[in-house]
Short mmCIF file of N, CA and C and ligand atoms in Angstrom, two decimals:
data_model
loop_
_atom_site.label_atom_id
_atom_site.label_comp_id
_atom_site.label_asym_id
_atom_site.label_seq_id
_atom_site.Cartn_x
_atom_site.Cartn_y
_atom_site.Cartn_z
N MET A 1224 103.46 79.17 96.21
CA MET A 1224 104.84 79.00 96.68
C MET A 1224 105.19 80.01 97.78
N PHE A 1225 104.53 81.17 97.73
CA PHE A 1225 104.87 82.18 98.72
C PHE A 1225 104.46 81.77 100.12
N HIS A 1226 103.55 80.79 100.23
CA HIS A 1226 103.17 80.29 101.55
C HIS A 1226 104.32 79.55 102.22
N VAL A 1227 105.10 78.84 101.40
CA VAL A 1227 106.25 78.11 101.92
C VAL A 1227 107.32 79.10 102.36
N TRP A 1228 107.49 80.11 101.54
CA TRP A 1228 108.49 81.14 101.82
C TRP A 1228 108.18 81.85 103.12
N ASN A 1229 106.96 82.31 103.23
CA ASN A 1229 106.57 83.12 104.38
C ASN A 1229 105.13 82.77 104.73
N PRO A 1230 104.95 81.74 105.58
CA PRO A 1230 103.60 81.25 105.86
C PRO A 1230 102.73 82.26 106.60
N ASP A 1231 103.33 83.22 107.24
CA ASP A 1231 102.54 84.18 108.02
C ASP A 1231 103.09 85.60 107.85
N PRO A 1232 102.92 86.18 106.64
CA PRO A 1232 103.52 87.50 106.40
C PRO A 1232 102.97 88.58 107.33
N VAL A 1233 101.70 88.48 107.70
CA VAL A 1233 101.12 89.51 108.57
C VAL A 1233 101.75 89.41 109.96
N GLY A 1234 101.87 88.18 110.47
CA GLY A 1234 102.46 87.97 111.79
C GLY A 1234 103.94 88.31 111.83
N HIS A 1235 104.62 88.14 110.71
CA HIS A 1235 106.06 88.38 110.68
C HIS A 1235 106.43 89.81 110.30
N HIS A 1236 105.40 90.60 109.96
CA HIS A 1236 105.67 91.91 109.38
C HIS A 1236 106.56 92.80 110.26
N GLN A 1237 106.23 92.91 111.53
CA GLN A 1237 106.99 93.81 112.41
C GLN A 1237 108.44 93.36 112.56
N ALA A 1238 108.64 92.05 112.73
CA ALA A 1238 110.00 91.52 112.86
C ALA A 1238 110.77 91.75 111.57
N ASN A 1239 110.10 91.55 110.43
CA ASN A 1239 110.75 91.78 109.13
C ASN A 1239 111.11 93.25 108.96
N LEU A 1240 110.24 94.12 109.44
CA LEU A 1240 110.49 95.56 109.35
C LEU A 1240 111.72 95.94 110.17
N ARG A 1241 111.83 95.37 111.36
CA ARG A 1241 112.96 95.69 112.25
C ARG A 1241 114.29 95.19 111.69
N ALA A 1242 114.25 94.13 110.88
CA ALA A 1242 115.49 93.55 110.35
C ALA A 1242 116.05 94.36 109.18
N LEU A 1243 115.23 95.23 108.61
CA LEU A 1243 115.68 96.01 107.45
C LEU A 1243 116.64 97.11 107.85
N ASN A 1244 117.38 97.61 106.86
CA ASN A 1244 118.11 98.86 107.02
C ASN A 1244 117.10 99.89 107.55
N PRO A 1245 117.42 100.58 108.66
CA PRO A 1245 116.44 101.49 109.28
C PRO A 1245 115.93 102.58 108.32
N ILE A 1246 116.73 102.95 107.34
CA ILE A 1246 116.30 103.98 106.38
C ILE A 1246 115.17 103.43 105.51
N LEU A 1247 115.36 102.19 105.05
CA LEU A 1247 114.34 101.55 104.22
C LEU A 1247 113.09 101.26 105.06
N ALA A 1248 113.31 100.84 106.30
CA ALA A 1248 112.19 100.54 107.20
C ALA A 1248 111.33 101.80 107.41
N LYS A 1249 112.00 102.94 107.49
CA LYS A 1249 111.28 104.20 107.70
C LYS A 1249 110.39 104.53 106.50
N VAL A 1250 110.88 104.25 105.29
CA VAL A 1250 110.09 104.50 104.09
C VAL A 1250 108.86 103.59 104.08
N VAL A 1251 109.05 102.30 104.40
CA VAL A 1251 107.92 101.36 104.43
C VAL A 1251 106.92 101.81 105.49
N TRP A 1252 107.43 102.18 106.65
CA TRP A 1252 106.58 102.60 107.76
C TRP A 1252 105.76 103.83 107.38
N LYS A 1253 106.40 104.80 106.76
CA LYS A 1253 105.72 106.03 106.38
C LYS A 1253 104.70 105.77 105.28
N ALA A 1254 105.06 104.94 104.31
CA ALA A 1254 104.13 104.61 103.22
C ALA A 1254 102.86 103.99 103.80
N GLN A 1255 103.02 103.16 104.84
CA GLN A 1255 101.85 102.53 105.45
C GLN A 1255 101.07 103.52 106.30
N ALA A 1256 101.80 104.32 107.09
CA ALA A 1256 101.15 105.26 107.99
C ALA A 1256 100.34 106.30 107.21
N ASP A 1257 100.87 106.72 106.04
CA ASP A 1257 100.20 107.74 105.25
C ASP A 1257 99.06 107.19 104.41
N ASN A 1258 99.02 105.87 104.26
CA ASN A 1258 98.03 105.25 103.38
C ASN A 1258 97.36 104.05 104.05
N PRO A 1259 96.60 104.33 105.11
CA PRO A 1259 96.02 103.20 105.85
C PRO A 1259 95.08 102.35 105.00
N GLY A 1260 94.58 102.91 103.88
CA GLY A 1260 93.66 102.15 103.04
C GLY A 1260 94.35 101.14 102.14
N HIS A 1261 95.66 101.30 101.94
CA HIS A 1261 96.38 100.38 101.05
C HIS A 1261 97.14 99.38 101.90
N ARG A 1262 96.55 98.23 102.10
CA ARG A 1262 97.19 97.28 103.01
C ARG A 1262 98.24 96.45 102.27
N PHE A 1263 99.40 96.36 102.88
CA PHE A 1263 100.43 95.49 102.32
C PHE A 1263 101.37 95.05 103.44
N VAL A 1264 102.05 93.95 103.21
CA VAL A 1264 103.00 93.43 104.20
C VAL A 1264 104.31 93.13 103.51
N ILE A 1265 105.33 92.95 104.33
CA ILE A 1265 106.63 92.55 103.82
C ILE A 1265 106.58 91.06 103.51
N GLY A 1266 106.77 90.72 102.23
CA GLY A 1266 106.80 89.31 101.84
C GLY A 1266 108.19 88.74 102.06
N SER A 1267 109.18 89.56 101.76
CA SER A 1267 110.56 89.13 101.91
C SER A 1267 111.40 90.36 102.22
N GLY A 1268 112.07 90.32 103.34
CA GLY A 1268 112.91 91.45 103.72
C GLY A 1268 114.36 91.02 103.68
N LYS A 1269 114.98 91.02 104.83
CA LYS A 1269 116.37 90.61 104.91
C LYS A 1269 116.46 89.09 104.76
N ARG A 1270 117.38 88.65 103.91
CA ARG A 1270 117.52 87.21 103.68
C ARG A 1270 118.87 86.74 104.19
N ASN A 1271 118.86 85.59 104.86
CA ASN A 1271 120.13 84.97 105.19
C ASN A 1271 120.56 84.12 103.99
N GLY A 1272 121.70 83.46 104.08
CA GLY A 1272 122.21 82.69 102.97
C GLY A 1272 121.25 81.63 102.48
N ARG A 1273 120.54 80.97 103.40
CA ARG A 1273 119.62 79.90 103.02
C ARG A 1273 118.45 80.46 102.21
N LEU A 1274 117.89 81.58 102.68
CA LEU A 1274 116.76 82.16 101.96
C LEU A 1274 117.16 82.68 100.58
N GLN A 1275 118.37 83.25 100.49
CA GLN A 1275 118.81 83.76 99.19
C GLN A 1275 119.03 82.61 98.21
N ARG A 1276 119.57 81.47 98.70
CA ARG A 1276 119.75 80.31 97.81
C ARG A 1276 118.40 79.80 97.33
N MET A 1277 117.40 79.81 98.23
CA MET A 1277 116.05 79.39 97.90
C MET A 1277 115.47 80.31 96.82
N ALA A 1278 115.71 81.61 96.97
CA ALA A 1278 115.22 82.59 95.99
C ALA A 1278 115.85 82.34 94.62
N LEU A 1279 117.12 81.95 94.61
CA LEU A 1279 117.80 81.65 93.35
C LEU A 1279 117.20 80.42 92.70
N VAL A 1280 116.99 79.37 93.50
CA VAL A 1280 116.44 78.11 93.00
C VAL A 1280 115.06 78.36 92.39
N TRP A 1281 114.26 79.21 93.02
CA TRP A 1281 112.90 79.48 92.56
C TRP A 1281 112.84 80.50 91.45
N GLY A 1282 113.99 81.08 91.11
CA GLY A 1282 113.98 82.08 90.05
C GLY A 1282 113.48 83.43 90.52
N TRP A 1283 113.43 83.64 91.83
CA TRP A 1283 113.01 84.95 92.35
C TRP A 1283 114.14 85.94 92.29
N SER A 1284 115.33 85.41 92.24
CA SER A 1284 116.49 86.27 92.26
C SER A 1284 117.50 85.72 91.29
N ARG A 1285 118.20 86.61 90.58
CA ARG A 1285 119.22 86.19 89.65
C ARG A 1285 120.60 86.37 90.25
N MET A 1286 120.64 86.98 91.40
CA MET A 1286 121.93 87.40 91.92
C MET A 1286 122.38 86.50 93.06
N GLN A 1287 123.65 86.18 93.05
CA GLN A 1287 124.25 85.46 94.16
C GLN A 1287 124.25 86.37 95.39
N ASN A 1288 124.54 87.64 95.15
CA ASN A 1288 124.53 88.62 96.22
C ASN A 1288 123.40 89.61 95.98
N SER A 1289 122.39 89.51 96.77
CA SER A 1289 121.22 90.36 96.60
C SER A 1289 121.24 91.45 97.67
N PRO A 1290 120.71 92.63 97.34
CA PRO A 1290 120.59 93.66 98.38
C PRO A 1290 119.70 93.19 99.54
N HIS A 1291 118.94 92.11 99.33
CA HIS A 1291 118.13 91.56 100.43
C HIS A 1291 119.02 91.06 101.56
N GLN A 1292 120.22 90.57 101.21
CA GLN A 1292 121.07 89.98 102.24
C GLN A 1292 121.60 91.01 103.21
N SER A 1293 121.69 92.26 102.76
CA SER A 1293 122.17 93.30 103.67
C SER A 1293 121.01 94.10 104.26
N GLY A 1294 119.77 93.69 103.97
CA GLY A 1294 118.62 94.41 104.52
C GLY A 1294 118.33 95.70 103.78
N ASN A 1295 118.90 95.84 102.56
CA ASN A 1295 118.69 97.06 101.79
C ASN A 1295 117.60 96.90 100.72
N ALA A 1296 116.86 95.80 100.78
CA ALA A 1296 115.78 95.58 99.83
C ALA A 1296 114.60 94.94 100.55
N VAL A 1297 113.43 95.17 99.98
CA VAL A 1297 112.22 94.61 100.58
C VAL A 1297 111.24 94.26 99.47
N ASP A 1298 110.53 93.15 99.62
CA ASP A 1298 109.45 92.81 98.70
C ASP A 1298 108.14 93.00 99.45
N LEU A 1299 107.24 93.76 98.85
CA LEU A 1299 105.96 94.05 99.50
C LEU A 1299 104.83 93.34 98.77
N TRP A 1300 103.94 92.73 99.56
CA TRP A 1300 102.81 92.01 98.98
C TRP A 1300 101.51 92.67 99.41
N PRO A 1301 100.59 92.85 98.46
CA PRO A 1301 99.30 93.45 98.82
C PRO A 1301 98.40 92.47 99.59
N LEU A 1302 97.55 93.03 100.43
CA LEU A 1302 96.58 92.24 101.18
C LEU A 1302 95.17 92.63 100.75
N ASP A 1303 94.27 91.66 100.76
CA ASP A 1303 92.87 91.99 100.47
C ASP A 1303 92.17 92.43 101.76
N GLN A 1304 90.87 92.66 101.68
CA GLN A 1304 90.11 93.16 102.84
C GLN A 1304 90.22 92.21 104.04
N GLU A 1305 90.34 90.91 103.76
CA GLU A 1305 90.41 89.92 104.85
C GLU A 1305 91.84 89.73 105.35
N GLY A 1306 92.78 90.47 104.78
CA GLY A 1306 94.15 90.35 105.23
C GLY A 1306 94.89 89.19 104.60
N ARG A 1307 94.38 88.67 103.47
CA ARG A 1307 95.09 87.61 102.77
C ARG A 1307 95.92 88.21 101.65
N VAL A 1308 97.08 87.57 101.40
CA VAL A 1308 97.96 88.05 100.33
C VAL A 1308 97.29 87.81 98.98
N PHE A 1309 97.23 88.82 98.15
CA PHE A 1309 96.76 88.62 96.78
C PHE A 1309 97.56 89.53 95.85
N PHE A 1310 98.04 88.94 94.75
CA PHE A 1310 98.90 89.70 93.85
C PHE A 1310 98.05 90.38 92.79
N ASP A 1311 97.59 91.55 93.14
CA ASP A 1311 96.74 92.31 92.26
C ASP A 1311 97.51 93.53 91.77
N ARG A 1312 97.51 93.72 90.48
CA ARG A 1312 98.30 94.79 89.88
C ARG A 1312 97.86 96.18 90.36
N THR A 1313 96.54 96.38 90.44
CA THR A 1313 96.03 97.68 90.86
C THR A 1313 96.47 97.98 92.29
N ALA A 1314 96.35 96.97 93.17
CA ALA A 1314 96.76 97.16 94.56
C ALA A 1314 98.27 97.43 94.62
N GLN A 1315 99.03 96.72 93.81
CA GLN A 1315 100.48 96.93 93.79
C GLN A 1315 100.82 98.35 93.34
N ASN A 1316 100.13 98.81 92.29
CA ASN A 1316 100.40 100.16 91.79
C ASN A 1316 100.15 101.21 92.86
N LYS A 1317 99.12 100.99 93.68
CA LYS A 1317 98.80 101.95 94.73
C LYS A 1317 99.94 102.06 95.73
N PHE A 1318 100.52 100.92 96.15
CA PHE A 1318 101.57 101.09 97.14
C PHE A 1318 102.92 101.40 96.51
N VAL A 1319 103.06 101.13 95.21
CA VAL A 1319 104.27 101.61 94.54
C VAL A 1319 104.28 103.14 94.61
N PHE A 1320 103.12 103.73 94.32
CA PHE A 1320 102.98 105.18 94.41
C PHE A 1320 103.23 105.64 95.85
N ALA A 1321 102.64 104.94 96.82
CA ALA A 1321 102.81 105.29 98.24
C ALA A 1321 104.27 105.23 98.66
N MET A 1322 104.99 104.20 98.20
CA MET A 1322 106.40 104.03 98.54
C MET A 1322 107.25 105.14 97.92
N LYS A 1323 106.96 105.46 96.66
CA LYS A 1323 107.75 106.51 95.99
C LYS A 1323 107.53 107.86 96.65
N LYS A 1324 106.28 108.12 97.02
CA LYS A 1324 105.94 109.39 97.66
C LYS A 1324 106.62 109.48 99.04
N ALA A 1325 106.53 108.40 99.83
CA ALA A 1325 107.14 108.40 101.16
C ALA A 1325 108.65 108.59 101.05
N ALA A 1326 109.27 107.90 100.09
CA ALA A 1326 110.72 108.01 99.91
C ALA A 1326 111.10 109.44 99.53
N ALA A 1327 110.32 110.03 98.60
CA ALA A 1327 110.61 111.39 98.16
C ALA A 1327 110.50 112.36 99.34
N GLU A 1328 109.47 112.17 100.17
CA GLU A 1328 109.27 113.09 101.29
C GLU A 1328 110.36 112.93 102.35
N LEU A 1329 110.93 111.74 102.44
CA LEU A 1329 112.00 111.51 103.41
C LEU A 1329 113.37 111.82 102.82
N GLY A 1330 113.40 112.13 101.51
CA GLY A 1330 114.67 112.40 100.86
C GLY A 1330 115.51 111.15 100.66
N VAL A 1331 114.84 110.00 100.54
CA VAL A 1331 115.55 108.73 100.34
C VAL A 1331 115.37 108.31 98.88
N SER A 1332 116.45 107.87 98.27
CA SER A 1332 116.38 107.46 96.88
C SER A 1332 116.17 105.94 96.81
N ILE A 1333 115.05 105.51 96.22
CA ILE A 1333 114.79 104.07 96.10
C ILE A 1333 114.59 103.68 94.64
N ARG A 1334 114.83 102.41 94.38
CA ARG A 1334 114.57 101.84 93.06
C ARG A 1334 113.46 100.82 93.19
N TRP A 1335 112.55 100.85 92.23
CA TRP A 1335 111.44 99.89 92.21
C TRP A 1335 111.75 98.79 91.21
N GLY A 1336 111.51 97.53 91.64
CA GLY A 1336 111.81 96.37 90.79
C GLY A 1336 111.02 96.34 89.49
N GLY A 1337 109.90 97.01 89.45
CA GLY A 1337 109.09 97.06 88.23
C GLY A 1337 109.81 97.77 87.08
N HIS A 1338 110.84 98.51 87.42
CA HIS A 1338 111.61 99.20 86.39
C HIS A 1338 112.89 98.47 86.00
N PHE A 1339 113.14 97.34 86.65
CA PHE A 1339 114.36 96.60 86.32
C PHE A 1339 114.31 96.14 84.88
N TYR A 1340 115.36 96.36 84.17
CA TYR A 1340 115.39 96.02 82.77
C TYR A 1340 116.00 94.63 82.61
N GLY A 1341 115.39 93.82 81.77
CA GLY A 1341 115.96 92.53 81.45
C GLY A 1341 115.57 91.42 82.40
N PHE A 1342 114.91 91.75 83.48
CA PHE A 1342 114.43 90.72 84.39
C PHE A 1342 113.17 90.14 83.76
N ARG A 1343 113.06 88.83 83.77
CA ARG A 1343 112.02 88.15 83.03
C ARG A 1343 110.65 88.83 83.12
N ASN A 1344 110.13 88.96 84.32
CA ASN A 1344 108.82 89.61 84.45
C ASN A 1344 108.91 90.91 85.21
N SER A 1345 110.08 91.45 85.30
CA SER A 1345 110.39 92.54 86.23
C SER A 1345 109.79 92.19 87.59
N ASP A 1346 110.37 92.76 88.60
CA ASP A 1346 110.07 92.33 89.96
C ASP A 1346 109.21 93.40 90.64
N ARG A 1347 107.92 93.29 90.44
CA ARG A 1347 107.01 94.37 90.84
C ARG A 1347 106.86 94.51 92.35
N SER A 1348 107.25 93.50 93.13
CA SER A 1348 107.10 93.59 94.59
C SER A 1348 108.31 94.24 95.24
N HIS A 1349 109.37 94.41 94.45
CA HIS A 1349 110.68 94.69 95.02
C HIS A 1349 111.03 96.19 95.06
N PHE A 1350 111.54 96.61 96.21
CA PHE A 1350 112.05 97.98 96.38
C PHE A 1350 113.42 97.88 97.02
N GLU A 1351 114.34 98.71 96.59
CA GLU A 1351 115.65 98.70 97.23
C GLU A 1351 116.21 100.12 97.31
N LEU A 1352 117.11 100.31 98.25
CA LEU A 1352 117.75 101.62 98.40
C LEU A 1352 118.69 101.83 97.22
N ALA A 1353 118.61 102.99 96.58
CA ALA A 1353 119.46 103.26 95.43
C ALA A 1353 120.90 103.50 95.88
N ARG A 1354 121.05 104.12 97.04
CA ARG A 1354 122.40 104.38 97.56
C ARG A 1354 122.47 103.99 99.03
N PRO A 1355 122.56 102.69 99.29
CA PRO A 1355 122.55 102.23 100.68
C PRO A 1355 123.78 102.70 101.46
ZN1 LIG B 148 113.20 91.54 96.17
#
């Protein structure tokens, strides 16, 4: 289903990065720059009304108003060696660590979706600014 959502995450990555809140974009940028071995792309960044409705229909989002709509949230997807998206827990854990470290070093407070309580499978791809 993620192919329909974002058929070319690698190609769209830079544009998606620019659309984010610049503070969040800086954390993503730093996490990548500091960890060239952990490849990941933005699967979903800023969402317009149509994309947010699609996320609700698919059960990706429970909220009518998501921090994605203001560019204060980002979903990151891991890439394999060939640059294809693959949802691997170990790869995800690596960039969760990279994101937390980058945020801490920049003095930015972020929340990781993997810690969301009560969300069906918790949202392991999701990061958002704690105080946008
Ligand atoms: Zn998200």
